Amino acid sequence: MTAARKAACVLVAWALVAAGLSGLSAARAPIAKPQREFDYFALALQWPGTICASTRHCCAKNGCCRSEPLRTFTIHGLWPDYDDGTWPSCCRHTNFEMDKILPLKEKLDKYWPSLYCSSSSTCFSGKGPFWAHEDELQYFSMALDLYFKYNVTDMLSSGGIQISNGKEYALSDVIDAIKHAFGGSPQIICKKGSIEELRLCFDKDLKPRDCLTTTTTNERVLRKKHCPRYITLPTYDPLVLANSTGGIMTEFDDFEASASLYTA
């Protein structure tokens, strides 16, 4: 067994608790099905320019409220998934110990910030910080390693896809830029013509692979509203904490109603 596969086997026991993420909870709600061995990992990345443009209320933990706007993809999670479009979740009771990830706290704040003010849902009806639906040091270290190794912002830039409020890019060009640099087709979630989330997929040895490749899943995706033919990577003006009302964001509670899904 390769070192990467051993690491993946350890990671999946922890990553299986990934469920009910704040803001996008409808996209990763717990699945009430018998659990089986997962098929692949998905590294989910958020585009702050799309999410933060809708920020109306600020809090200290919301990365959208920083004085300097975020201009790169940030991490949403590293998740085990099934080829049929579902995922395992909430497989065991677990207590999140923040002390175990203190060595990574600075990187997590910078590259894995919450973009919301509401508390993240954890398994079994708990609430906690944005990271509490995940589990501890090796999991977060591996996710950060994949994030830095496969820098999506750089991949797109190398393909001529730049951050811009007014510039539109062909969806096919965005997909091709990722496929050329990464070696597999990404999964893209859009909102109002802008990229909201982009996912890179990996096999159990953490090698790049296509996202959602089975016939059943492709048929499901085709029934959804796709991203438009031309999409954007917008910037945003931060609503800094000093001007906030301390309210709780609710704009993204109904994710399925507002987002569209595309996979090549």
Tab-separated table of C-alpha atoms in Angstrom:
chain	number	residue	atom	x	y	z
A	1	MET	CA	0.000	0.000	0.000
A	2	THR	CA	1.411	3.390	-0.978
A	3	ALA	CA	2.002	6.133	1.572
A	4	ALA	CA	-0.700	8.223	-0.069
A	5	ARG	CA	-3.205	5.380	0.138
A	6	LYS	CA	-2.383	4.772	3.795
A	7	ALA	CA	-2.926	8.454	4.464
A	8	ALA	CA	-6.209	8.375	2.553
A	9	CYS	CA	-7.412	5.388	4.586
A	10	VAL	CA	-6.718	7.284	7.794
A	11	LEU	CA	-8.240	10.483	6.446
A	12	VAL	CA	-11.508	8.915	5.407
A	13	ALA	CA	-12.307	7.831	8.957
A	14	TRP	CA	-12.128	11.492	9.910
A	15	ALA	CA	-13.523	13.088	6.781
A	16	LEU	CA	-16.677	10.966	6.994
A	17	VAL	CA	-17.925	13.304	9.715
A	18	ALA	CA	-18.103	16.094	7.093
A	19	ALA	CA	-21.761	17.116	6.974
A	20	GLY	CA	-23.999	20.154	7.280
A	21	LEU	CA	-21.575	22.943	6.372
A	22	SER	CA	-22.645	26.442	7.346
A	23	GLY	CA	-24.199	28.398	4.523
A	24	LEU	CA	-24.022	25.529	2.024
A	25	SER	CA	-25.608	23.017	4.363
A	26	ALA	CA	-28.183	21.883	1.841
A	27	ALA	CA	-25.395	20.762	-0.465
A	28	ARG	CA	-23.810	18.453	2.132
A	29	ALA	CA	-26.689	17.496	4.425
A	30	PRO	CA	-26.379	14.076	6.112
A	31	ILE	CA	-27.494	11.147	3.956
A	32	ALA	CA	-29.811	8.698	5.705
A	33	LYS	CA	-28.431	5.602	3.968
A	34	PRO	CA	-26.273	2.676	5.055
A	35	GLN	CA	-22.630	3.685	4.771
A	36	ARG	CA	-20.286	1.896	2.392
A	37	GLU	CA	-16.735	2.457	1.257
A	38	PHE	CA	-16.384	5.774	-0.513
A	39	ASP	CA	-15.286	6.085	-4.168
A	40	TYR	CA	-13.220	9.270	-4.284
A	41	PHE	CA	-12.240	12.481	-2.520
A	42	ALA	CA	-13.495	15.929	-3.548
A	43	LEU	CA	-11.512	19.038	-2.618
A	44	ALA	CA	-14.202	21.748	-2.564
A	45	LEU	CA	-13.012	25.312	-3.089
A	46	GLN	CA	-15.073	28.479	-2.729
A	47	TRP	CA	-14.789	31.659	-4.794
A	48	PRO	CA	-15.108	34.534	-2.271
A	49	GLY	CA	-15.961	37.090	-4.946
A	50	THR	CA	-19.300	35.378	-5.564
A	51	ILE	CA	-20.160	34.556	-1.959
A	52	CYS	CA	-18.928	37.752	-0.288
A	53	ALA	CA	-20.769	40.035	-2.701
A	54	SER	CA	-23.967	39.028	-0.880
A	55	THR	CA	-22.617	39.683	2.616
A	56	ARG	CA	-24.962	42.028	4.474
A	57	HIS	CA	-23.881	41.478	8.080
A	58	CYS	CA	-20.408	40.912	9.484
A	59	CYS	CA	-18.785	39.088	12.366
A	60	ALA	CA	-15.188	38.482	13.378
A	61	LYS	CA	-15.090	34.928	12.009
A	62	ASN	CA	-16.349	35.858	8.532
A	63	GLY	CA	-13.481	36.062	6.048
A	64	CYS	CA	-15.624	38.307	3.827
A	65	CYS	CA	-15.401	41.022	6.482
A	66	ARG	CA	-11.647	41.506	6.302
A	67	SER	CA	-10.458	44.906	5.127
A	68	GLU	CA	-8.518	43.310	2.265
A	69	PRO	CA	-10.775	41.318	-0.082
A	70	LEU	CA	-9.982	37.653	-0.707
A	71	ARG	CA	-8.759	37.222	-4.286
A	72	THR	CA	-8.070	33.506	-4.424
A	73	PHE	CA	-10.091	30.324	-4.007
A	74	THR	CA	-10.421	29.264	-0.364
A	75	ILE	CA	-11.050	25.778	0.998
A	76	HIS	CA	-14.547	24.567	1.804
A	77	GLY	CA	-13.662	20.978	2.643
A	78	LEU	CA	-12.061	17.698	1.591
A	79	TRP	CA	-14.891	15.196	1.333
A	80	PRO	CA	-15.290	11.480	0.604
A	81	ASP	CA	-17.928	10.968	-2.098
A	82	TYR	CA	-19.719	8.214	-3.997
A	83	ASP	CA	-19.827	7.968	-7.775
A	84	ASP	CA	-23.636	8.075	-7.667
A	85	GLY	CA	-23.587	11.681	-6.463
A	86	THR	CA	-24.214	10.939	-2.764
A	87	TRP	CA	-21.737	10.879	0.110
A	88	PRO	CA	-21.125	9.220	3.487
A	89	SER	CA	-21.602	11.388	6.559
A	90	CYS	CA	-21.971	11.354	10.333
A	91	CYS	CA	-20.610	7.842	10.721
A	92	ARG	CA	-19.577	8.174	14.321
A	93	HIS	CA	-19.855	10.463	17.314
A	94	THR	CA	-16.784	12.642	17.597
A	95	ASN	CA	-15.585	15.566	19.666
A	96	PHE	CA	-13.663	18.250	17.841
A	97	GLU	CA	-10.495	19.210	19.719
A	98	MET	CA	-9.319	22.624	18.569
A	99	ASP	CA	-6.004	22.246	20.379
A	100	LYS	CA	-4.947	19.521	17.940
A	101	ILE	CA	-4.926	21.911	14.991
A	102	LEU	CA	-3.352	24.937	16.675
A	103	PRO	CA	-0.121	24.479	14.622
A	104	LEU	CA	-2.247	25.049	11.492
A	105	LYS	CA	-4.433	27.860	12.850
A	106	GLU	CA	-2.697	30.668	10.932
A	107	LYS	CA	-2.959	28.811	7.604
A	108	LEU	CA	-6.542	27.779	8.267
A	109	ASP	CA	-7.539	31.368	8.989
A	110	LYS	CA	-5.928	32.497	5.745
A	111	TYR	CA	-6.776	29.700	3.313
A	112	TRP	CA	-9.782	27.990	4.966
A	113	PRO	CA	-11.857	30.817	6.439
A	114	SER	CA	-15.562	30.687	7.029
A	115	LEU	CA	-17.357	32.998	4.616
A	116	TYR	CA	-20.455	33.112	6.822
A	117	CYS	CA	-21.477	34.203	10.305
A	118	SER	CA	-23.782	31.342	11.257
A	119	SER	CA	-22.400	28.430	13.275
A	120	SER	CA	-21.422	25.343	11.325
A	121	SER	CA	-23.596	22.282	11.803
A	122	THR	CA	-21.770	19.234	13.087
A	123	CYS	CA	-22.962	15.648	13.172
A	124	PHE	CA	-25.765	14.666	15.534
A	125	SER	CA	-27.288	18.171	15.733
A	126	GLY	CA	-24.268	19.875	17.217
A	127	LYS	CA	-22.936	23.335	16.442
A	128	GLY	CA	-19.351	24.506	16.325
A	129	PRO	CA	-16.713	26.559	14.504
A	130	PHE	CA	-16.469	26.297	10.708
A	131	TRP	CA	-13.835	23.563	10.990
A	132	ALA	CA	-15.662	21.469	13.599
A	133	HIS	CA	-17.450	19.313	11.038
A	134	GLU	CA	-14.033	17.993	10.067
A	135	ASP	CA	-11.445	16.316	12.270
A	136	GLU	CA	-8.013	17.113	13.390
A	137	LEU	CA	-4.412	17.517	12.396
A	138	GLN	CA	-3.700	14.963	9.648
A	139	TYR	CA	-6.972	15.683	7.874
A	140	PHE	CA	-6.392	19.433	7.771
A	141	SER	CA	-2.738	19.004	6.864
A	142	MET	CA	-3.623	16.778	3.912
A	143	ALA	CA	-6.310	19.168	2.667
A	144	LEU	CA	-3.899	22.099	2.852
A	145	ASP	CA	-1.218	20.083	1.029
A	146	LEU	CA	-3.616	19.337	-1.841
A	147	TYR	CA	-4.750	22.961	-1.912
A	148	PHE	CA	-1.199	24.254	-2.311
A	149	LYS	CA	-0.112	21.526	-4.724
A	150	TYR	CA	-3.088	22.071	-7.038
A	151	ASN	CA	-3.546	25.854	-6.899
A	152	VAL	CA	-6.725	26.460	-8.882
A	153	THR	CA	-6.297	30.227	-9.011
A	154	ASP	CA	-2.878	29.742	-10.626
A	155	MET	CA	-4.230	27.068	-12.988
A	156	LEU	CA	-6.881	29.452	-14.284
A	157	SER	CA	-4.441	32.340	-14.533
A	158	SER	CA	-2.072	30.195	-16.605
A	159	GLY	CA	-5.001	29.483	-18.928
A	160	GLY	CA	-5.771	33.182	-19.330
A	161	ILE	CA	-8.695	33.169	-16.867
A	162	GLN	CA	-8.344	36.246	-14.641
A	163	ILE	CA	-10.282	37.825	-11.777
A	164	SER	CA	-12.513	40.543	-13.222
A	165	ASN	CA	-15.949	41.987	-12.559
A	166	GLY	CA	-16.705	42.636	-16.203
A	167	LYS	CA	-14.874	39.850	-18.041
A	168	GLU	CA	-16.804	36.743	-19.038
A	169	TYR	CA	-15.113	33.460	-19.925
A	170	ALA	CA	-16.431	30.501	-21.830
A	171	LEU	CA	-17.261	27.710	-19.408
A	172	SER	CA	-15.483	25.283	-21.730
A	173	ASP	CA	-12.289	27.369	-21.471
A	174	VAL	CA	-12.437	27.278	-17.672
A	175	ILE	CA	-12.919	23.502	-17.702
A	176	ASP	CA	-10.121	23.018	-20.233
A	177	ALA	CA	-7.693	25.153	-18.206
A	178	ILE	CA	-8.292	22.990	-15.137
A	179	LYS	CA	-8.154	19.704	-17.063
A	180	HIS	CA	-4.879	20.699	-18.726
A	181	ALA	CA	-3.174	21.714	-15.464
A	182	PHE	CA	-4.785	19.226	-13.070
A	183	GLY	CA	-5.381	16.137	-15.183
A	184	GLY	CA	-9.070	15.670	-14.443
A	185	SER	CA	-12.429	17.368	-15.027
A	186	PRO	CA	-13.599	19.607	-12.172
A	187	GLN	CA	-17.099	20.048	-10.824
A	188	ILE	CA	-18.321	23.659	-10.838
A	189	ILE	CA	-21.183	25.264	-8.949
A	190	CYS	CA	-22.452	28.638	-10.176
A	191	LYS	CA	-24.671	31.376	-8.848
A	192	LYS	CA	-26.082	34.055	-11.145
A	193	GLY	CA	-23.481	33.357	-13.799
A	194	SER	CA	-20.485	33.427	-11.434
A	195	ILE	CA	-18.387	30.563	-10.075
A	196	GLU	CA	-19.329	29.942	-6.462
A	197	GLU	CA	-17.516	26.661	-5.859
A	198	LEU	CA	-15.072	24.508	-7.814
A	199	ARG	CA	-14.204	20.943	-6.825
A	200	LEU	CA	-11.154	18.878	-7.713
A	201	CYS	CA	-11.466	15.121	-7.354
A	202	PHE	CA	-8.926	12.498	-6.311
A	203	ASP	CA	-8.868	8.726	-6.162
A	204	LYS	CA	-7.994	6.905	-2.943
A	205	ASP	CA	-4.294	7.271	-3.698
A	206	LEU	CA	-4.896	11.031	-3.926
A	207	LYS	CA	-4.216	11.032	-7.673
A	208	PRO	CA	-6.252	13.457	-9.843
A	209	ARG	CA	-9.364	12.022	-11.486
A	210	ASP	CA	-12.534	13.281	-13.141
A	211	CYS	CA	-15.388	14.336	-10.879
A	212	LEU	CA	-18.701	12.468	-11.175
A	213	THR	CA	-17.983	10.143	-14.071
A	214	THR	CA	-20.704	7.497	-13.837
A	215	THR	CA	-23.675	7.411	-16.199
A	216	THR	CA	-26.160	7.664	-13.325
A	217	THR	CA	-24.495	10.765	-11.955
A	218	ASN	CA	-24.171	12.418	-15.363
A	219	GLU	CA	-27.890	11.925	-15.961
A	220	ARG	CA	-28.597	13.532	-12.601
A	221	VAL	CA	-26.346	16.476	-13.421
A	222	LEU	CA	-28.014	16.948	-16.819
A	223	ARG	CA	-31.365	17.341	-15.084
A	224	LYS	CA	-30.017	20.256	-13.068
A	225	LYS	CA	-29.651	23.806	-14.262
A	226	HIS	CA	-26.093	24.069	-15.595
A	227	CYS	CA	-23.741	26.987	-15.285
A	228	PRO	CA	-24.268	29.300	-18.285
A	229	ARG	CA	-22.003	29.095	-21.322
A	230	TYR	CA	-20.132	32.185	-20.142
A	231	ILE	CA	-19.210	32.685	-16.499
A	232	THR	CA	-17.324	35.202	-14.364
A	233	LEU	CA	-14.882	35.336	-11.455
A	234	PRO	CA	-16.028	38.584	-9.826
A	235	THR	CA	-14.325	40.722	-7.211
A	236	TYR	CA	-16.165	42.262	-4.267
A	237	ASP	CA	-15.944	45.236	-1.907
A	238	PRO	CA	-15.620	43.982	1.669
A	239	LEU	CA	-18.139	45.057	4.274
A	240	VAL	CA	-15.649	45.393	7.112
A	241	LEU	CA	-16.454	44.399	10.656
A	242	ALA	CA	-16.299	47.977	11.894
A	243	ASN	CA	-19.426	48.752	9.871
A	244	SER	CA	-21.302	45.583	10.755
A	245	THR	CA	-24.555	45.228	12.649
A	246	GLY	CA	-23.459	41.920	14.164
A	247	GLY	CA	-26.257	40.074	12.420
A	248	ILE	CA	-26.291	36.499	11.164
A	249	MET	CA	-26.118	35.741	7.459
A	250	THR	CA	-29.056	33.819	6.059
A	251	GLU	CA	-28.699	34.467	2.338
A	252	PHE	CA	-27.319	31.004	1.554
A	253	ASP	CA	-29.642	28.847	3.635
A	254	ASP	CA	-31.442	27.670	0.519
A	255	PHE	CA	-28.451	26.650	-1.566
A	256	GLU	CA	-30.243	24.249	-3.889
A	257	ALA	CA	-32.713	26.946	-4.928
A	258	SER	CA	-30.002	29.369	-5.992
A	259	ALA	CA	-27.084	27.338	-7.299
A	260	SER	CA	-26.505	25.470	-10.488
A	261	LEU	CA	-24.163	22.548	-11.047
A	262	TYR	CA	-21.850	21.688	-13.908
A	263	THR	CA	-19.376	18.915	-14.482
A	264	ALA	CA	-17.493	18.164	-17.679
